[in-house]
PDB file of C-alpha atoms in Angstrom:
ATOM      1  CA  MET A  84     -43.844-297.316 126.840  1.00  0.00           C
ATOM      2  CA  GLN A  85     -40.744-298.700 125.186  1.00  0.00           C
ATOM      3  CA  ASN A  86     -38.738-300.882 127.548  1.00  0.00           C
ATOM      4  CA  ASN A  87     -35.062-300.515 126.724  1.00  0.00           C
ATOM      5  CA  LEU A  88     -33.851-302.661 129.586  1.00  0.00           C
ATOM      6  CA  LYS A  89     -32.601-306.075 128.544  1.00  0.00           C
ATOM      7  CA  THR A  90     -30.847-308.318 131.052  1.00  0.00           C
ATOM      8  CA  LYS A  91     -28.706-311.419 131.290  1.00  0.00           C
ATOM      9  CA  SER A  92     -26.109-312.905 133.590  1.00  0.00           C
ATOM     10  CA  LEU A  93     -22.438-313.190 132.703  1.00  0.00           C
ATOM     11  CA  HIS A  94     -19.806-315.533 134.088  1.00  0.00           C
ATOM     12  CA  GLY A  95     -16.914-313.306 135.035  1.00  0.00           C
ATOM     13  CA  THR A  96     -15.577-310.959 137.697  1.00  0.00           C
ATOM     14  CA  LEU A  97     -16.329-307.249 137.432  1.00  0.00           C
ATOM     15  CA  ILE A  98     -13.692-304.859 138.767  1.00  0.00           C
ATOM     16  CA  LYS A  99     -13.322-301.116 138.456  1.00  0.00           C
ATOM     17  CA  ILE A 100      -9.735-300.227 137.584  1.00  0.00           C
ATOM     18  CA  ASP A 101      -9.263-296.449 137.712  1.00  0.00           C
ATOM     19  CA  ASP A 102     -12.444-295.289 135.946  1.00  0.00           C
ATOM     20  CA  CYS A 103     -12.847-298.357 133.806  1.00  0.00           C
ATOM     21  CA  GLY A 104     -15.376-301.131 134.411  1.00  0.00           C
ATOM     22  CA  VAL A 105     -13.520-304.310 133.473  1.00  0.00           C
ATOM     23  CA  VAL A 106     -14.922-307.806 133.193  1.00  0.00           C
ATOM     24  CA  LEU A 107     -12.287-310.464 133.861  1.00  0.00           C
ATOM     25  CA  ALA A 108     -13.513-313.463 131.938  1.00  0.00           C
ATOM     26  CA  ALA A 109     -11.997-316.945 131.998  1.00  0.00           C
ATOM     27  CA  ASP A 110     -12.872-320.593 132.325  1.00  0.00           C
ATOM     28  CA  PRO A 111     -13.451-321.738 135.921  1.00  0.00           C
ATOM     29  CA  GLY A 112     -10.194-322.604 137.676  1.00  0.00           C
ATOM     30  CA  THR A 113      -8.060-320.101 135.766  1.00  0.00           C
ATOM     31  CA  GLY A 114      -7.540-317.889 138.812  1.00  0.00           C
ATOM     32  CA  LYS A 115      -9.963-315.004 138.243  1.00  0.00           C
ATOM     33  CA  SER A 116     -10.725-314.645 141.937  1.00  0.00           C
ATOM     34  CA  ASP A 117      -7.041-314.632 142.924  1.00  0.00           C
ATOM     35  CA  LEU A 118      -6.468-311.920 140.352  1.00  0.00           C
ATOM     36  CA  ALA A 119      -9.460-309.980 141.635  1.00  0.00           C
ATOM     37  CA  LEU A 120      -8.083-310.162 145.177  1.00  0.00           C
ATOM     38  CA  THR A 121      -4.676-308.900 144.069  1.00  0.00           C
ATOM     39  CA  LEU A 122      -6.246-306.036 142.127  1.00  0.00           C
ATOM     40  CA  ILE A 123      -8.328-305.058 145.191  1.00  0.00           C
ATOM     41  CA  ASP A 124      -5.166-305.206 147.268  1.00  0.00           C
ATOM     42  CA  ARG A 125      -3.611-302.819 144.760  1.00  0.00           C
ATOM     43  CA  GLY A 126      -6.440-300.350 145.380  1.00  0.00           C
ATOM     44  CA  HIS A 127      -9.083-301.201 142.808  1.00  0.00           C
ATOM     45  CA  VAL A 128     -12.785-301.853 143.355  1.00  0.00           C
ATOM     46  CA  LEU A 129     -14.749-305.101 143.316  1.00  0.00           C
ATOM     47  CA  ILE A 130     -18.269-305.076 141.923  1.00  0.00           C
ATOM     48  CA  ALA A 131     -19.089-308.767 141.420  1.00  0.00           C
ATOM     49  CA  ASP A 132     -17.216-312.043 141.713  1.00  0.00           C
ATOM     50  CA  ASP A 133     -18.020-314.804 139.247  1.00  0.00           C
ATOM     51  CA  CYS A 134     -21.646-313.899 138.491  1.00  0.00           C
ATOM     52  CA  ILE A 135     -22.490-310.508 137.011  1.00  0.00           C
ATOM     53  CA  ASP A 136     -26.042-309.377 136.298  1.00  0.00           C
ATOM     54  CA  ILE A 137     -25.951-307.338 133.121  1.00  0.00           C
ATOM     55  CA  ILE A 138     -28.498-304.681 132.207  1.00  0.00           C
ATOM     56  CA  ARG A 139     -28.558-302.813 128.963  1.00  0.00           C
ATOM     57  CA  ASN A 140     -29.743-299.254 129.245  1.00  0.00           C
ATOM     58  CA  GLU A 141     -29.828-297.764 125.738  1.00  0.00           C
ATOM     59  CA  ASN A 142     -26.150-297.570 124.733  1.00  0.00           C
ATOM     60  CA  LYS A 143     -24.690-298.453 128.088  1.00  0.00           C
ATOM     61  CA  LEU A 144     -24.086-301.785 129.683  1.00  0.00           C
ATOM     62  CA  LEU A 145     -24.403-301.881 133.452  1.00  0.00           C
ATOM     63  CA  GLY A 146     -22.942-304.681 135.551  1.00  0.00           C
ATOM     64  CA  LYS A 147     -24.499-305.384 138.937  1.00  0.00           C
ATOM     65  CA  CYS A 148     -23.707-307.756 141.736  1.00  0.00           C
ATOM     66  CA  PRO A 149     -26.468-310.162 142.765  1.00  0.00           C
ATOM     67  CA  ALA A 150     -27.568-309.397 146.344  1.00  0.00           C
ATOM     68  CA  THR A 151     -26.326-312.774 147.672  1.00  0.00           C
ATOM     69  CA  THR A 152     -22.705-312.260 146.681  1.00  0.00           C
ATOM     70  CA  GLN A 153     -22.255-308.527 147.328  1.00  0.00           C
ATOM     71  CA  GLN A 154     -18.837-307.844 148.930  1.00  0.00           C
ATOM     72  CA  PHE A 155     -17.889-311.523 148.878  1.00  0.00           C
ATOM     73  CA  LEU A 156     -15.003-313.171 147.116  1.00  0.00           C
ATOM     74  CA  LEU A 157     -14.399-316.927 147.065  1.00  0.00           C
ATOM     75  CA  ILE A 158     -10.694-317.751 147.144  1.00  0.00           C
ATOM     76  CA  HIS A 159      -9.606-321.327 146.540  1.00  0.00           C
ATOM     77  CA  ASP A 160      -8.064-322.886 149.681  1.00  0.00           C
ATOM     78  CA  VAL A 161      -8.711-319.693 151.642  1.00  0.00           C
ATOM     79  CA  GLY A 162     -12.497-319.765 151.572  1.00  0.00           C
ATOM     80  CA  LEU A 163     -15.104-317.058 151.498  1.00  0.00           C
ATOM     81  CA  ILE A 164     -13.926-313.557 152.352  1.00  0.00           C
ATOM     82  CA  ASN A 165     -15.805-310.306 152.871  1.00  0.00           C
ATOM     83  CA  ILE A 166     -14.032-307.354 151.266  1.00  0.00           C
ATOM     84  CA  HIS A 167     -15.843-304.790 153.451  1.00  0.00           C
ATOM     85  CA  GLN A 168     -14.587-306.502 156.588  1.00  0.00           C
ATOM     86  CA  LEU A 169     -11.023-307.100 155.412  1.00  0.00           C
ATOM     87  CA  TYR A 170     -10.506-303.914 153.414  1.00  0.00           C
ATOM     88  CA  SER A 171     -13.084-301.110 153.402  1.00  0.00           C
ATOM     89  CA  HIS A 172     -16.279-299.825 151.853  1.00  0.00           C
ATOM     90  CA  GLU A 173     -14.187-298.013 149.273  1.00  0.00           C
ATOM     91  CA  HIS A 174     -13.117-301.317 147.815  1.00  0.00           C
ATOM     92  CA  THR A 175     -16.572-302.430 146.744  1.00  0.00           C
ATOM     93  CA  LEU A 176     -19.375-301.068 144.625  1.00  0.00           C
ATOM     94  CA  ASN A 177     -22.709-302.709 143.849  1.00  0.00           C
ATOM     95  CA  GLN A 178     -22.728-301.750 140.188  1.00  0.00           C
ATOM     96  CA  CYS A 179     -20.765-300.001 137.455  1.00  0.00           C
ATOM     97  CA  GLU A 180     -20.732-299.473 133.712  1.00  0.00           C
ATOM     98  CA  ILE A 181     -18.908-302.141 131.705  1.00  0.00           C
ATOM     99  CA  ASN A 182     -16.302-300.636 129.382  1.00  0.00           C
ATOM    100  CA  LEU A 183     -13.895-303.460 128.649  1.00  0.00           C
ATOM    101  CA  ILE A 184     -13.568-307.238 128.792  1.00  0.00           C
ATOM    102  CA  ILE A 185     -10.250-308.955 129.451  1.00  0.00           C
ATOM    103  CA  LEU A 186     -10.409-312.602 128.494  1.00  0.00           C
ATOM    104  CA  LEU A 187      -7.763-314.762 130.122  1.00  0.00           C
ATOM    105  CA  VAL A 188      -6.909-317.527 127.699  1.00  0.00           C
ATOM    106  CA  SER A 189      -4.714-320.562 128.138  1.00  0.00           C
ATOM    107  CA  PRO A 190      -1.335-319.908 126.481  1.00  0.00           C
ATOM    108  CA  GLU A 191      -1.626-323.097 124.381  1.00  0.00           C
ATOM    109  CA  GLN A 192      -4.995-322.150 123.005  1.00  0.00           C
ATOM    110  CA  THR A 193      -4.160-318.565 122.125  1.00  0.00           C
ATOM    111  CA  LYS A 194      -4.372-317.457 118.535  1.00  0.00           C
ATOM    112  CA  LYS A 195      -0.966-316.092 117.729  1.00  0.00           C
ATOM    113  CA  ASN A 196      -0.899-312.318 118.000  1.00  0.00           C
ATOM    114  CA  GLU A 197       0.483-311.152 114.654  1.00  0.00           C
ATOM    115  CA  GLU A 198       0.882-307.621 115.928  1.00  0.00           C
ATOM    116  CA  PRO A 199       3.549-307.450 118.676  1.00  0.00           C
ATOM    117  CA  LEU A 200       3.002-303.742 119.400  1.00  0.00           C
ATOM    118  CA  GLN A 201      -0.654-304.167 120.345  1.00  0.00           C
ATOM    119  CA  PRO A 202      -2.609-306.616 122.481  1.00  0.00           C
ATOM    120  CA  LEU A 203      -4.985-309.053 120.787  1.00  0.00           C
ATOM    121  CA  MET A 204      -8.228-307.072 120.503  1.00  0.00           C
ATOM    122  CA  THR A 205     -11.681-308.015 119.406  1.00  0.00           C
ATOM    123  CA  HIS A 206     -15.285-307.260 120.402  1.00  0.00           C
ATOM    124  CA  ARG A 207     -18.022-309.168 122.153  1.00  0.00           C
ATOM    125  CA  ASP A 208     -21.717-308.655 121.523  1.00  0.00           C
ATOM    126  CA  ILE A 209     -23.582-308.410 124.805  1.00  0.00           C
ATOM    127  CA  LEU A 210     -27.291-307.643 124.563  1.00  0.00           C
ATOM    128  CA  GLY A 211     -26.694-306.017 121.190  1.00  0.00           C
ATOM    129  CA  LEU A 212     -23.822-303.759 122.293  1.00  0.00           C
ATOM    130  CA  LEU A 213     -20.262-304.315 121.082  1.00  0.00           C
ATOM    131  CA  ILE A 214     -17.876-304.283 124.032  1.00  0.00           C
ATOM    132  CA  PRO A 215     -14.106-304.234 123.349  1.00  0.00           C
ATOM    133  CA  GLU A 216     -12.382-307.430 124.419  1.00  0.00           C
ATOM    134  CA  ILE A 217      -8.655-307.998 124.967  1.00  0.00           C
ATOM    135  CA  HIS A 218      -7.238-311.507 125.001  1.00  0.00           C
ATOM    136  CA  LEU A 219      -4.467-312.078 127.534  1.00  0.00           C
ATOM    137  CA  PRO A 220      -2.678-315.429 127.675  1.00  0.00           C
ATOM    138  CA  ALA A 221      -2.787-316.417 131.347  1.00  0.00           C
ATOM    139  CA  ASN A 222       0.815-317.450 131.746  1.00  0.00           C
ATOM    140  CA  LYS A 223       1.340-318.070 135.470  1.00  0.00           C
ATOM    141  CA  ASN A 224       4.941-316.925 135.321  1.00  0.00           C
ATOM    142  CA  ARG A 225       3.969-313.386 134.398  1.00  0.00           C
ATOM    143  CA  PRO A 226       2.771-310.613 136.740  1.00  0.00           C
ATOM    144  CA  LEU A 227      -0.868-310.906 135.610  1.00  0.00           C
ATOM    145  CA  PRO A 228      -2.366-308.298 137.988  1.00  0.00           C
ATOM    146  CA  LEU A 229       0.149-305.715 136.796  1.00  0.00           C
ATOM    147  CA  LEU A 230      -0.374-306.688 133.154  1.00  0.00           C
ATOM    148  CA  ILE A 231      -4.131-306.299 133.564  1.00  0.00           C
ATOM    149  CA  GLU A 232      -3.718-302.925 135.229  1.00  0.00           C
ATOM    150  CA  ILE A 233      -1.403-301.693 132.479  1.00  0.00           C
ATOM    151  CA  LEU A 234      -3.663-303.039 129.715  1.00  0.00           C
ATOM    152  CA  VAL A 235      -6.519-301.026 131.182  1.00  0.00           C
ATOM    153  CA  LYS A 236      -4.448-297.873 131.716  1.00  0.00           C
ATOM    154  CA  ASN A 237      -3.054-298.058 128.187  1.00  0.00           C
ATOM    155  CA  TRP A 238      -6.525-298.578 126.752  1.00  0.00           C
ATOM    156  CA  MET A 239      -7.870-295.604 128.713  1.00  0.00           C
ATOM    157  CA  LEU A 240      -4.904-293.502 127.585  1.00  0.00           C
ATOM    158  CA  LYS A 241      -5.713-294.298 123.971  1.00  0.00           C
ATOM    159  CA  LYS A 242      -9.253-293.052 124.524  1.00  0.00           C
ATOM    160  CA  THR A 243      -7.920-289.667 125.637  1.00  0.00           C
ATOM    161  CA  GLY A 244      -6.229-289.310 122.263  1.00  0.00           C
ATOM    162  CA  TYR A 245      -2.681-290.487 122.928  1.00  0.00           C
ATOM    163  CA  ASN A 246      -1.664-293.380 120.694  1.00  0.00           C
ATOM    164  CA  THR A 247       1.495-295.054 122.009  1.00  0.00           C
ATOM    165  CA  VAL A 248       2.268-296.941 118.806  1.00  0.00           C
ATOM    166  CA  LYS A 249       1.661-293.906 116.597  1.00  0.00           C
ATOM    167  CA  ASP A 250       3.946-291.801 118.773  1.00  0.00           C
ATOM    168  CA  PHE A 251       6.659-294.408 118.569  1.00  0.00           C
ATOM    169  CA  MET A 252       6.281-294.756 114.789  1.00  0.00           C
ATOM    170  CA  GLN A 253       6.465-291.003 114.291  1.00  0.00           C
ATOM    171  CA  ARG A 254       9.661-290.776 116.316  1.00  0.00           C
ATOM    172  CA  LYS A 255      11.145-293.747 114.500  1.00  0.00           C
ATOM    173  CA  ASN A 256      10.293-292.277 111.100  1.00  0.00           C
ATOM    174  CA  LYS A 257      11.715-288.922 112.100  1.00  0.00           C
ATOM    175  CA  LYS A 258      14.941-290.569 113.156  1.00  0.00           C
ATOM    176  CA  GLU A 259      15.123-292.589 109.956  1.00  0.00           C
ATOM    177  CA  SER A 260      14.531-289.590 107.689  1.00  0.00           C
ATOM    178  CA  GLY A 261      16.671-287.147 109.671  1.00  0.00           C
TER     179      GLY A 261
ATOM    180  CA  MET B 274     -27.074-329.211 122.905  1.00  0.00           C
ATOM    181  CA  ILE B 275     -29.024-330.985 125.612  1.00  0.00           C
ATOM    182  CA  ARG B 276     -31.747-329.214 127.584  1.00  0.00           C
ATOM    183  CA  LYS B 277     -33.535-330.928 130.434  1.00  0.00           C
ATOM    184  CA  LYS B 278     -35.937-329.672 133.075  1.00  0.00           C
ATOM    185  CA  LEU B 279     -35.266-331.019 136.550  1.00  0.00           C
ATOM    186  CA  LYS B 280     -36.527-330.576 140.068  1.00  0.00           C
ATOM    187  CA  ILE B 281     -34.300-330.123 143.128  1.00  0.00           C
ATOM    188  CA  ILE B 282     -35.620-332.792 145.466  1.00  0.00           C
ATOM    189  CA  ASN B 283     -33.238-332.943 148.400  1.00  0.00           C
ATOM    190  CA  LYS B 284     -34.352-331.237 151.597  1.00  0.00           C
ATOM    191  CA  LEU B 285     -31.534-328.703 151.835  1.00  0.00           C
ATOM    192  CA  GLY B 286     -31.699-327.746 148.179  1.00  0.00           C
ATOM    193  CA  LEU B 287     -28.636-326.325 146.422  1.00  0.00           C
ATOM    194  CA  HIS B 288     -26.743-325.600 149.640  1.00  0.00           C
ATOM    195  CA  ALA B 289     -22.962-325.387 149.983  1.00  0.00           C
ATOM    196  CA  ARG B 290     -22.167-329.109 150.128  1.00  0.00           C
ATOM    197  CA  ALA B 291     -24.485-329.972 147.253  1.00  0.00           C
ATOM    198  CA  THR B 292     -23.057-327.099 145.232  1.00  0.00           C
ATOM    199  CA  MET B 293     -19.548-328.470 145.784  1.00  0.00           C
ATOM    200  CA  GLN B 294     -20.625-331.899 144.527  1.00  0.00           C
ATOM    201  CA  LEU B 295     -22.257-330.391 141.473  1.00  0.00           C
ATOM    202  CA  VAL B 296     -19.150-328.353 140.681  1.00  0.00           C
ATOM    203  CA  ASN B 297     -16.889-331.392 141.123  1.00  0.00           C
ATOM    204  CA  THR B 298     -19.121-333.451 138.836  1.00  0.00           C
ATOM    205  CA  ALA B 299     -19.362-330.734 136.189  1.00  0.00           C
ATOM    206  CA  ALA B 300     -15.602-330.111 136.249  1.00  0.00           C
ATOM    207  CA  ARG B 301     -14.980-333.644 134.970  1.00  0.00           C
ATOM    208  CA  TYR B 302     -16.503-332.763 131.604  1.00  0.00           C
ATOM    209  CA  GLN B 303     -15.317-330.520 128.809  1.00  0.00           C
ATOM    210  CA  SER B 304     -18.799-329.365 127.835  1.00  0.00           C
ATOM    211  CA  GLU B 305     -20.254-326.082 128.913  1.00  0.00           C
ATOM    212  CA  ILE B 306     -22.770-326.904 131.648  1.00  0.00           C
ATOM    213  CA  LEU B 307     -25.321-324.296 132.642  1.00  0.00           C
ATOM    214  CA  ILE B 308     -28.108-324.301 135.208  1.00  0.00           C
ATOM    215  CA  LYS B 309     -31.084-322.057 134.586  1.00  0.00           C
ATOM    216  CA  TYR B 310     -33.328-320.997 137.437  1.00  0.00           C
ATOM    217  CA  LYS B 311     -35.846-318.164 137.279  1.00  0.00           C
ATOM    218  CA  ASN B 312     -34.146-315.483 135.209  1.00  0.00           C
ATOM    219  CA  ARG B 313     -30.562-316.599 135.665  1.00  0.00           C
ATOM    220  CA  GLU B 314     -28.449-318.955 133.626  1.00  0.00           C
ATOM    221  CA  VAL B 315     -25.223-319.758 135.492  1.00  0.00           C
ATOM    222  CA  ASN B 316     -22.108-321.823 134.980  1.00  0.00           C
ATOM    223  CA  ALA B 317     -22.340-325.106 136.920  1.00  0.00           C
ATOM    224  CA  LYS B 318     -18.552-325.242 137.243  1.00  0.00           C
ATOM    225  CA  SER B 319     -18.523-322.228 139.532  1.00  0.00           C
ATOM    226  CA  ILE B 320     -19.453-322.375 143.225  1.00  0.00           C
ATOM    227  CA  MET B 321     -20.322-318.693 143.550  1.00  0.00           C
ATOM    228  CA  ASN B 322     -22.518-318.822 140.458  1.00  0.00           C
ATOM    229  CA  LEU B 323     -24.543-321.712 141.878  1.00  0.00           C
ATOM    230  CA  MET B 324     -24.860-320.104 145.312  1.00  0.00           C
ATOM    231  CA  VAL B 325     -26.400-317.040 143.707  1.00  0.00           C
ATOM    232  CA  LEU B 326     -29.224-319.206 142.366  1.00  0.00           C
ATOM    233  CA  ALA B 327     -30.364-320.131 145.884  1.00  0.00           C
ATOM    234  CA  ALA B 328     -32.409-323.014 144.513  1.00  0.00           C
ATOM    235  CA  SER B 329     -34.225-324.651 147.393  1.00  0.00           C
ATOM    236  CA  GLN B 330     -36.122-327.929 147.619  1.00  0.00           C
ATOM    237  CA  GLY B 331     -38.845-328.083 144.992  1.00  0.00           C
ATOM    238  CA  SER B 332     -37.176-325.573 142.666  1.00  0.00           C
ATOM    239  CA  GLU B 333     -37.572-326.271 138.992  1.00  0.00           C
ATOM    240  CA  ILE B 334     -34.330-325.791 137.132  1.00  0.00           C
ATOM    241  CA  GLU B 335     -33.195-326.370 133.590  1.00  0.00           C
ATOM    242  CA  LEU B 336     -29.939-328.105 132.730  1.00  0.00           C
ATOM    243  CA  ILE B 337     -28.253-326.904 129.524  1.00  0.00           C
ATOM    244  CA  VAL B 338     -25.224-328.839 128.300  1.00  0.00           C
ATOM    245  CA  LYS B 339     -23.218-328.111 125.181  1.00  0.00           C
ATOM    246  CA  GLY B 340     -20.060-329.838 124.000  1.00  0.00           C
ATOM    247  CA  GLU B 341     -18.430-333.019 122.806  1.00  0.00           C
ATOM    248  CA  ASP B 342     -19.137-335.003 125.967  1.00  0.00           C
ATOM    249  CA  GLU B 343     -22.573-333.488 126.554  1.00  0.00           C
ATOM    250  CA  GLU B 344     -24.346-336.846 126.780  1.00  0.00           C
ATOM    251  CA  ASP B 345     -22.100-338.123 129.569  1.00  0.00           C
ATOM    252  CA  ALA B 346     -22.068-334.769 131.319  1.00  0.00           C
ATOM    253  CA  ALA B 347     -25.861-334.420 131.300  1.00  0.00           C
ATOM    254  CA  LYS B 348     -26.290-337.990 132.517  1.00  0.00           C
ATOM    255  CA  ALA B 349     -23.915-337.442 135.445  1.00  0.00           C
ATOM    256  CA  VAL B 350     -25.525-334.199 136.571  1.00  0.00           C
ATOM    257  CA  ILE B 351     -29.072-335.559 136.272  1.00  0.00           C
ATOM    258  CA  GLN B 352     -28.084-338.614 138.281  1.00  0.00           C
ATOM    259  CA  LEU B 353     -26.490-336.473 140.992  1.00  0.00           C
ATOM    260  CA  ILE B 354     -29.542-334.252 141.387  1.00  0.00           C
ATOM    261  CA  ASN B 355     -32.037-337.117 141.256  1.00  0.00           C
ATOM    262  CA  ASN B 356     -29.997-338.995 143.870  1.00  0.00           C
ATOM    263  CA  ARG B 357     -30.424-336.032 146.219  1.00  0.00           C
ATOM    264  CA  PHE B 358     -26.661-335.350 146.071  1.00  0.00           C
ATOM    265  CA  GLY B 359     -26.204-338.498 148.162  1.00  0.00           C
ATOM    266  CA  GLU B 360     -28.139-337.031 151.049  1.00  0.00           C
ATOM    267  CA  GLU B 361     -30.661-338.993 153.089  1.00  0.00           C
ATOM    268  CA  GLU B 362     -33.645-336.746 152.361  1.00  0.00           C
TER     269      GLU B 362
END
């Protein structure tokens, strides 16, 4: 019997934003958990904070929360909180498919994004599957939770067939030629 | 890269206070510091990660350190664990 299930654990926070399973990845101390809390407060769903168990099932990557940390979030200076108790059951899930990674990078270390109309996009190989990865400079002065939400929504929109940049370019070209 | 097998010898194992000490020690170094226990390899700079391991007294773990200051980092972590995190037993 061929066993297609490969596993590993990933350092990151897994949140479901709309229908998208997003891994927020960053070095410890960057503020992942604070961001996760804000996103939950905005209505999104927590799967796992800080430690995600990853399982590959054929062409899908599933992220699960280890039993010990289910529903918990550790917030610096606030302590351990239980999302079920403070919010509701609708704000947590024990597992979801991973569709996208958002890597929070320090603004000084960021490779300059040559393309101002698009975010910095790459891919990460996890258990043999290529998962899209967006690099977001974690500038504390910017509304990071909103930026993350919009990055995800824009990415999902692109998957439905609407290309924001293409639309803009077409309109611009039309204006220039007309 | 440095890999070293260690045993958790303090009575309470990798409980909250010990985890905090490990995280504080690891945070001083630039290297990536991972602790492997059973099937999981977790980041030693993260409290939640270490709590998930639930490594009790007698657990055999593996320390994996990678980076410019890996020698110093490994030495500090090994010393902390072998000194029972400063606990009496």
